[in-house]
PDB file of C-alpha atoms in Angstrom:
ATOM      1  CA  ALA M  73       0.357  19.286   2.650  1.00 54.00           C
ATOM      2  CA  GLN M  74       0.353  15.692   3.341  1.00 62.00           C
ATOM      3  CA  LYS M  75      -2.349  13.794   4.058  1.00 91.00           C
ATOM      4  CA  VAL M  76      -0.852  11.179   5.861  1.00 95.00           C
ATOM      5  CA  THR M  77       2.238  12.208   7.404  1.00 96.00           C
ATOM      6  CA  GLN M  78       4.770   9.591   9.381  1.00 96.00           C
ATOM      7  CA  ALA M  79       7.218  11.700  11.119  1.00 96.00           C
ATOM      8  CA  GLN M  80       9.031   8.656  12.521  1.00 97.00           C
ATOM      9  CA  THR M  81      11.795   7.737   9.561  1.00 95.00           C
ATOM     10  CA  GLU M  82      13.459   4.951  11.904  1.00 96.00           C
ATOM     11  CA  ILE M  83      13.255   3.667  14.769  1.00 97.00           C
ATOM     12  CA  SER M  84      15.569   1.280  16.659  1.00 97.00           C
ATOM     13  CA  VAL M  85      14.763  -0.528  19.083  1.00 97.00           C
ATOM     14  CA  VAL M  86      16.549  -3.885  21.284  1.00 97.00           C
ATOM     15  CA  GLU M  87      14.281  -6.956  21.285  1.00 97.00           C
ATOM     16  CA  LYS M  88      11.459  -6.931  23.679  1.00 97.00           C
ATOM     17  CA  GLU M  89      10.927  -3.192  23.842  1.00 97.00           C
ATOM     18  CA  ASP M  90       7.653  -1.277  23.596  1.00 97.00           C
ATOM     19  CA  VAL M  91       7.654   0.797  20.010  1.00 98.00           C
ATOM     20  CA  THR M  92       4.987   2.709  18.824  1.00 98.00           C
ATOM     21  CA  LEU M  93       4.800   4.704  15.240  1.00 98.00           C
ATOM     22  CA  ASP M  94       3.060   7.360  14.665  1.00 98.00           C
ATOM     23  CA  CYS M  95       0.593   8.229  12.103  1.00 98.00           C
ATOM     24  CA  VAL M  96      -0.950  11.591  11.222  1.00 97.00           C
ATOM     25  CA  TYR M  97      -3.458  12.305   8.925  1.00 96.00           C
ATOM     26  CA  GLU M  98      -5.834  15.111   7.287  1.00 94.00           C
ATOM     27  CA  THR M  99      -9.238  15.086   5.313  1.00 90.00           C
ATOM     28  CA  ARG M 100     -11.821  16.657   5.481  1.00 87.00           C
ATOM     29  CA  ASP M 101     -14.187  14.143   4.858  1.00 85.00           C
ATOM     30  CA  THR M 102     -16.813  12.782   7.121  1.00 86.00           C
ATOM     31  CA  THR M 103     -16.342   8.814   6.127  1.00 86.00           C
ATOM     32  CA  TYR M 104     -12.694   7.573   5.566  1.00 89.00           C
ATOM     33  CA  TYR M 105     -10.413   4.690   6.551  1.00 91.00           C
ATOM     34  CA  LEU M 106      -7.587   3.650   7.733  1.00 93.00           C
ATOM     35  CA  PHE M 107      -4.774   1.262   7.331  1.00 94.00           C
ATOM     36  CA  TRP M 108      -1.445   0.124   8.692  1.00 97.00           C
ATOM     37  CA  TYR M 109       0.953  -2.501   6.457  1.00 97.00           C
ATOM     38  CA  LYS M 110       3.535  -3.771   6.978  1.00 97.00           C
ATOM     39  CA  GLN M 111       6.745  -4.138   3.998  1.00 96.00           C
ATOM     40  CA  PRO M 112       8.983  -6.735   5.326  1.00 94.00           C
ATOM     41  CA  PRO M 113      12.637  -6.907   3.353  1.00 90.00           C
ATOM     42  CA  SER M 114      11.466  -8.907   0.950  1.00 88.00           C
ATOM     43  CA  GLY M 115       9.104  -6.109  -0.431  1.00 90.00           C
ATOM     44  CA  GLU M 116       5.527  -7.289  -0.320  1.00 91.00           C
ATOM     45  CA  LEU M 117       3.102  -5.323   1.481  1.00 94.00           C
ATOM     46  CA  VAL M 118       1.320  -7.105   4.711  1.00 95.00           C
ATOM     47  CA  PHE M 119      -1.901  -5.745   5.141  1.00 95.00           C
ATOM     48  CA  LEU M 120      -2.513  -5.205   9.437  1.00 95.00           C
ATOM     49  CA  ILE M 121      -5.230  -3.333  10.164  1.00 93.00           C
ATOM     50  CA  ARG M 122      -8.585  -1.380   8.915  1.00 91.00           C
ATOM     51  CA  ARG M 123     -10.148   1.211  10.935  1.00 91.00           C
ATOM     52  CA  ASN M 124     -13.295   3.306   9.694  1.00 89.00           C
ATOM     53  CA  SER M 125     -13.950   6.913  10.835  1.00 90.00           C
ATOM     54  CA  PHE M 126     -16.939   6.214  13.034  1.00 89.00           C
ATOM     55  CA  ASP M 127     -15.038   3.315  15.011  1.00 86.00           C
ATOM     56  CA  GLU M 128     -12.583   4.723  17.691  1.00 85.00           C
ATOM     57  CA  GLN M 129     -12.331   2.004  19.940  1.00 84.00           C
ATOM     58  CA  ASN M 130      -8.694   0.896  20.303  1.00 86.00           C
ATOM     59  CA  GLU M 131      -7.954  -2.689  18.932  1.00 87.00           C
ATOM     60  CA  ILE M 132      -5.397  -5.190  19.802  1.00 88.00           C
ATOM     61  CA  SER M 133      -4.133  -7.898  17.623  1.00 89.00           C
ATOM     62  CA  GLY M 134      -1.403 -10.499  20.060  1.00 93.00           C
ATOM     63  CA  ARG M 135       1.596  -7.902  20.119  1.00 95.00           C
ATOM     64  CA  TYR M 136       0.244  -4.790  17.766  1.00 95.00           C
ATOM     65  CA  SER M 137      -2.217  -2.310  19.294  1.00 94.00           C
ATOM     66  CA  TRP M 138      -3.905   0.166  17.703  1.00 95.00           C
ATOM     67  CA  ASN M 139      -4.643   3.522  19.116  1.00 95.00           C
ATOM     68  CA  PHE M 140      -7.472   5.993  17.141  1.00 95.00           C
ATOM     69  CA  GLN M 141      -8.038   9.518  18.159  1.00 94.00           C
ATOM     70  CA  LYS M 142     -10.209  11.579  15.530  1.00 92.00           C
ATOM     71  CA  SER M 143      -9.539  14.644  18.531  1.00 93.00           C
ATOM     72  CA  THR M 144      -5.605  14.615  16.997  1.00 95.00           C
ATOM     73  CA  SER M 145      -6.017  13.159  14.024  1.00 95.00           C
ATOM     74  CA  SER M 146      -3.762  10.578  14.795  1.00 96.00           C
ATOM     75  CA  PHE M 147      -3.642   6.320  14.277  1.00 96.00           C
ATOM     76  CA  ASN M 148      -1.157   4.986  16.134  1.00 97.00           C
ATOM     77  CA  PHE M 149       0.431   1.305  15.961  1.00 97.00           C
ATOM     78  CA  THR M 150       2.131  -0.247  19.264  1.00 97.00           C
ATOM     79  CA  ILE M 151       4.370  -3.152  19.187  1.00 97.00           C
ATOM     80  CA  THR M 152       4.574  -4.604  22.254  1.00 96.00           C
ATOM     81  CA  ALA M 153       7.760  -6.959  23.231  1.00 97.00           C
ATOM     82  CA  SER M 154       9.151  -6.281  19.790  1.00 97.00           C
ATOM     83  CA  GLN M 155      10.979  -9.372  18.315  1.00 97.00           C
ATOM     84  CA  VAL M 156      13.741  -9.483  15.397  1.00 96.00           C
ATOM     85  CA  VAL M 157      10.370 -10.331  13.134  1.00 96.00           C
ATOM     86  CA  ASP M 158       9.292  -7.209  13.589  1.00 97.00           C
ATOM     87  CA  SER M 159      11.465  -4.932  11.497  1.00 97.00           C
ATOM     88  CA  ALA M 160      10.555  -3.414   8.568  1.00 97.00           C
ATOM     89  CA  VAL M 161       8.549  -0.512   6.838  1.00 96.00           C
ATOM     90  CA  TYR M 162       4.931  -0.083   8.227  1.00 97.00           C
ATOM     91  CA  PHE M 163       2.601   2.469   6.341  1.00 96.00           C
ATOM     92  CA  CYS M 164       0.105   4.524   7.507  1.00 97.00           C
ATOM     93  CA  ALA M 165      -2.852   4.930   5.028  1.00 94.00           C
ATOM     94  CA  LEU M 166      -6.332   6.815   4.524  1.00 93.00           C
ATOM     95  CA  SER M 167      -8.473   6.107   1.980  1.00 89.00           C
ATOM     96  CA  GLU M 168     -10.732   9.082   1.748  1.00 78.00           C
ATOM     97  CA  GLY M 169     -13.300  10.555  -0.762  1.00 67.00           C
ATOM     98  CA  TRP M 170     -16.421   8.152   0.438  1.00 63.00           C
ATOM     99  CA  ASP M 171     -18.417  11.574   0.895  1.00 60.00           C
ATOM    100  CA  SER M 172     -18.087  12.417  -3.229  1.00 56.00           C
ATOM    101  CA  GLY M 173     -18.448   8.760  -4.083  1.00 55.00           C
ATOM    102  CA  TYR M 174     -14.958   8.679  -5.204  1.00 58.00           C
ATOM    103  CA  SER M 175     -12.110   7.014  -3.025  1.00 66.00           C
ATOM    104  CA  THR M 176      -8.541   6.693  -3.345  1.00 72.00           C
ATOM    105  CA  LEU M 177      -5.952   5.298  -0.756  1.00 84.00           C
ATOM    106  CA  THR M 178      -3.110   7.799  -0.256  1.00 90.00           C
ATOM    107  CA  PHE M 179       0.210   6.249   2.107  1.00 92.00           C
ATOM    108  CA  GLY M 180       2.714   7.742   4.173  1.00 94.00           C
ATOM    109  CA  LYS M 181       6.709   7.451   3.686  1.00 92.00           C
ATOM    110  CA  GLY M 182       6.725   4.518   6.233  1.00 95.00           C
ATOM    111  CA  THR M 183       8.309   4.548   9.276  1.00 97.00           C
ATOM    112  CA  MET M 184      11.300   1.932   8.876  1.00 96.00           C
ATOM    113  CA  LEU M 185      12.086  -0.598  11.968  1.00 98.00           C
ATOM    114  CA  LEU M 186      15.326  -2.435  13.138  1.00 97.00           C
ATOM    115  CA  VAL M 187      14.512  -4.881  15.773  1.00 97.00           C
ATOM    116  CA  SER M 188      18.290  -5.965  16.894  1.00 97.00           C
ATOM    117  CA  PRO M 189      18.968  -9.159  18.785  1.00 95.00           C
TER     118      PRO M 189
ATOM    119  CA  SER Q  30      -8.984 -17.686  -0.672  1.00 86.00           C
ATOM    120  CA  GLN Q  31      -7.381 -15.027  -2.850  1.00 88.00           C
ATOM    121  CA  THR Q  32      -4.179 -14.822  -3.755  1.00 92.00           C
ATOM    122  CA  ILE Q  33      -1.940 -12.023  -6.610  1.00 96.00           C
ATOM    123  CA  HIS Q  34       0.481 -12.717  -8.984  1.00 96.00           C
ATOM    124  CA  GLN Q  35       3.397 -10.876 -10.143  1.00 97.00           C
ATOM    125  CA  TRP Q  36       6.542 -11.503 -12.786  1.00 95.00           C
ATOM    126  CA  PRO Q  37       8.610 -11.003 -13.461  1.00 96.00           C
ATOM    127  CA  ALA Q  38      10.163 -10.476  -9.673  1.00 96.00           C
ATOM    128  CA  THR Q  39      12.840  -9.043 -11.074  1.00 96.00           C
ATOM    129  CA  LEU Q  40      13.489  -7.095 -14.586  1.00 97.00           C
ATOM    130  CA  VAL Q  41      16.913  -5.311 -15.769  1.00 97.00           C
ATOM    131  CA  GLN Q  42      15.948  -3.227 -18.981  1.00 97.00           C
ATOM    132  CA  PRO Q  43      17.862  -0.879 -21.351  1.00 97.00           C
ATOM    133  CA  VAL Q  44      16.537   2.867 -21.629  1.00 97.00           C
ATOM    134  CA  GLY Q  45      14.351   2.992 -24.596  1.00 96.00           C
ATOM    135  CA  SER Q  46      12.609  -0.509 -24.715  1.00 97.00           C
ATOM    136  CA  PRO Q  47       9.443  -1.953 -23.751  1.00 97.00           C
ATOM    137  CA  LEU Q  48       8.109  -3.330 -20.851  1.00 96.00           C
ATOM    138  CA  SER Q  49       5.014  -5.222 -19.761  1.00 97.00           C
ATOM    139  CA  LEU Q  50       4.767  -6.494 -16.505  1.00 98.00           C
ATOM    140  CA  GLU Q  51       1.511  -8.528 -15.833  1.00 97.00           C
ATOM    141  CA  CYS Q  52      -0.319  -9.162 -12.660  1.00 98.00           C
ATOM    142  CA  THR Q  53      -3.179 -11.324 -12.001  1.00 97.00           C
ATOM    143  CA  VAL Q  54      -5.398 -12.699  -8.864  1.00 97.00           C
ATOM    144  CA  GLU Q  55      -6.992 -16.094  -8.390  1.00 95.00           C
ATOM    145  CA  GLY Q  56     -10.236 -16.842  -6.278  1.00 93.00           C
ATOM    146  CA  THR Q  57     -11.975 -14.120  -6.769  1.00 92.00           C
ATOM    147  CA  SER Q  58     -14.192 -12.256  -9.560  1.00 91.00           C
ATOM    148  CA  ASN Q  59     -14.451  -8.775 -10.505  1.00 91.00           C
ATOM    149  CA  PRO Q  60     -12.096  -7.430  -8.287  1.00 92.00           C
ATOM    150  CA  ASN Q  61     -10.467  -3.497  -8.497  1.00 91.00           C
ATOM    151  CA  LEU Q  62      -7.130  -3.481  -9.720  1.00 93.00           C
ATOM    152  CA  TYR Q  63      -4.436  -0.997  -8.824  1.00 93.00           C
ATOM    153  CA  TRP Q  64      -0.438  -0.857  -9.885  1.00 94.00           C
ATOM    154  CA  TYR Q  65       1.038   0.938  -7.634  1.00 94.00           C
ATOM    155  CA  ARG Q  66       5.137   2.569  -8.121  1.00 94.00           C
ATOM    156  CA  GLN Q  67       6.935   2.591  -5.278  1.00 93.00           C
ATOM    157  CA  ALA Q  68      10.539   4.543  -5.789  1.00 84.00           C
ATOM    158  CA  ALA Q  69      14.112   4.823  -3.391  1.00 76.00           C
ATOM    159  CA  GLY Q  70      12.293   7.309  -0.614  1.00 68.00           C
ATOM    160  CA  ARG Q  71      10.199   4.006   0.244  1.00 70.00           C
ATOM    161  CA  GLY Q  72       7.179   6.235  -0.916  1.00 83.00           C
ATOM    162  CA  LEU Q  73       3.899   4.217  -2.665  1.00 90.00           C
ATOM    163  CA  GLN Q  74       2.229   6.161  -5.611  1.00 89.00           C
ATOM    164  CA  LEU Q  75      -0.451   5.073  -7.472  1.00 90.00           C
ATOM    165  CA  LEU Q  76      -0.399   4.740 -10.712  1.00 93.00           C
ATOM    166  CA  PHE Q  77      -3.476   3.766 -11.860  1.00 92.00           C
ATOM    167  CA  TYR Q  78      -6.231   1.853 -10.963  1.00 89.00           C
ATOM    168  CA  SER Q  79      -9.046  -0.465 -12.894  1.00 91.00           C
ATOM    169  CA  VAL Q  80     -12.904  -1.434 -11.891  1.00 88.00           C
ATOM    170  CA  GLY Q  81     -13.585  -3.595 -14.696  1.00 90.00           C
ATOM    171  CA  ILE Q  82     -12.631  -5.241 -17.991  1.00 93.00           C
ATOM    172  CA  GLY Q  83     -11.220  -2.684 -19.981  1.00 89.00           C
ATOM    173  CA  GLN Q  84     -11.655   0.055 -17.928  1.00 90.00           C
ATOM    174  CA  ILE Q  85      -8.358   1.829 -16.838  1.00 90.00           C
ATOM    175  CA  SER Q  86      -8.145   5.495 -14.867  1.00 87.00           C
ATOM    176  CA  SER Q  87      -4.794   6.764 -14.652  1.00 86.00           C
ATOM    177  CA  GLU Q  88      -3.826   8.661 -11.629  1.00 80.00           C
ATOM    178  CA  VAL Q  89      -0.442  10.196 -12.733  1.00 79.00           C
ATOM    179  CA  PRO Q  90       0.668  11.344 -16.618  1.00 64.00           C
ATOM    180  CA  GLN Q  91       3.352   9.561 -17.433  1.00 79.00           C
ATOM    181  CA  ASN Q  92       5.377   7.039 -19.528  1.00 88.00           C
ATOM    182  CA  LEU Q  93       3.419   3.694 -18.864  1.00 94.00           C
ATOM    183  CA  SER Q  94       0.109   2.606 -19.084  1.00 95.00           C
ATOM    184  CA  ALA Q  95      -2.035  -0.166 -18.043  1.00 96.00           C
ATOM    185  CA  SER Q  96      -4.502  -2.499 -19.545  1.00 96.00           C
ATOM    186  CA  ARG Q  97      -6.645  -5.310 -18.101  1.00 96.00           C
ATOM    187  CA  PRO Q  98      -7.898  -7.265 -21.107  1.00 95.00           C
ATOM    188  CA  GLN Q  99      -9.024  -9.861 -18.858  1.00 95.00           C
ATOM    189  CA  ASP Q 100     -11.659  -9.459 -15.396  1.00 95.00           C
ATOM    190  CA  ARG Q 101      -8.196 -10.824 -13.442  1.00 95.00           C
ATOM    191  CA  GLN Q 102      -5.692  -9.898 -15.557  1.00 97.00           C
ATOM    192  CA  PHE Q 103      -4.133  -6.299 -15.315  1.00 97.00           C
ATOM    193  CA  ILE Q 104      -0.627  -5.459 -17.241  1.00 97.00           C
ATOM    194  CA  LEU Q 105       1.783  -2.663 -16.938  1.00 97.00           C
ATOM    195  CA  SER Q 106       3.513  -1.274 -20.207  1.00 96.00           C
ATOM    196  CA  SER Q 107       5.578   1.038 -21.771  1.00 96.00           C
ATOM    197  CA  LYS Q 108       6.728   1.498 -25.234  1.00 95.00           C
ATOM    198  CA  LYS Q 109       9.991   3.536 -24.387  1.00 95.00           C
ATOM    199  CA  LEU Q 110      11.513   3.065 -20.617  1.00 95.00           C
ATOM    200  CA  LEU Q 111      13.204   6.229 -19.290  1.00 94.00           C
ATOM    201  CA  LEU Q 112      15.796   5.914 -16.164  1.00 94.00           C
ATOM    202  CA  SER Q 113      12.902   7.460 -13.809  1.00 91.00           C
ATOM    203  CA  ASP Q 114      10.848   4.273 -15.217  1.00 93.00           C
ATOM    204  CA  SER Q 115      13.199   2.083 -12.062  1.00 93.00           C
ATOM    205  CA  GLY Q 116      11.502   1.295  -9.287  1.00 94.00           C
ATOM    206  CA  PHE Q 117       9.541  -0.888  -7.216  1.00 95.00           C
ATOM    207  CA  TYR Q 118       5.882  -1.662  -8.935  1.00 96.00           C
ATOM    208  CA  LEU Q 119       3.531  -3.163  -7.122  1.00 96.00           C
ATOM    209  CA  CYS Q 120       0.451  -4.963  -7.856  1.00 97.00           C
ATOM    210  CA  ALA Q 121      -3.040  -4.814  -5.183  1.00 95.00           C
ATOM    211  CA  TRP Q 122      -6.667  -5.552  -5.228  1.00 93.00           C
ATOM    212  CA  SER Q 123      -9.498  -5.392  -3.272  1.00 90.00           C
ATOM    213  CA  ALA Q 124     -12.858  -6.546  -3.328  1.00 86.00           C
ATOM    214  CA  GLY Q 125     -14.474  -3.324  -3.955  1.00 78.00           C
ATOM    215  CA  THR Q 126     -13.922   0.986  -3.868  1.00 71.00           C
ATOM    216  CA  ALA Q 127     -15.073   0.360  -0.291  1.00 69.00           C
ATOM    217  CA  GLU Q 128     -12.582  -2.726   0.928  1.00 79.00           C
ATOM    218  CA  THR Q 129      -8.837  -3.176   1.838  1.00 88.00           C
ATOM    219  CA  GLN Q 130      -6.497  -3.817  -0.908  1.00 92.00           C
ATOM    220  CA  TYR Q 131      -4.346  -6.701  -0.788  1.00 94.00           C
ATOM    221  CA  PHE Q 132      -0.722  -6.724  -2.607  1.00 95.00           C
ATOM    222  CA  GLY Q 133       1.132  -8.445  -4.415  1.00 96.00           C
ATOM    223  CA  PRO Q 134       5.028  -9.896  -4.014  1.00 95.00           C
ATOM    224  CA  GLY Q 135       5.847  -6.740  -6.350  1.00 95.00           C
ATOM    225  CA  THR Q 136       8.295  -6.436  -9.415  1.00 96.00           C
ATOM    226  CA  ARG Q 137      12.094  -5.251  -9.824  1.00 95.00           C
ATOM    227  CA  LEU Q 138      12.306  -2.820 -12.521  1.00 96.00           C
ATOM    228  CA  LEU Q 139      15.964  -1.303 -12.955  1.00 96.00           C
ATOM    229  CA  VAL Q 140      16.503   0.821 -16.347  1.00 96.00           C
ATOM    230  CA  LEU Q 141      20.131   1.309 -17.115  1.00 96.00           C
TER     231      LEU Q 141
END
């Protein structure tokens, strides 16, 4: 079973629409970290956010917001008033293994977001 | 501030030829270093990671090898490339095992 599932392969929206990218993870660890990265057409992965398993407080950064819910093992990402520059592939990732002293980072398969003018 | 470089940016190589991709990090000491491959379909696969000079851990057995000759230098190599080695290779660094990984610009490798 996938440890990080991004069920939405592609999403197309029109500029100014709000869009939510889903991420569901699976782990048996009590200590873990969740991440979101953005990959624009240039290819470089850009770090967006890191959350630890003990902090379920939602976070907002400009037009970006993240909703972390341990009860549903989800870490969803919302872009408000989307812009063409938001077009990219977005990856959710899980870092686990802290309970055993060895951690790895596992990525989902990504969601391609296309924002049209 | 820290920066991470990769070269070359693009590489086209024939099957059976050797490979050497280089990754260097500036502005930090004793980083953890990682090599990932992103094939068609967009998933990222961790290939190797290093917590120090000469210390390499392999995640997936394959046609590739990695070396860390200097603190901030990480090299990905192959003696004989296969068609299946084509992909986008990303290097990343982190300040420690618990820290965020930051990625370089990547190298696009096409094996013909």
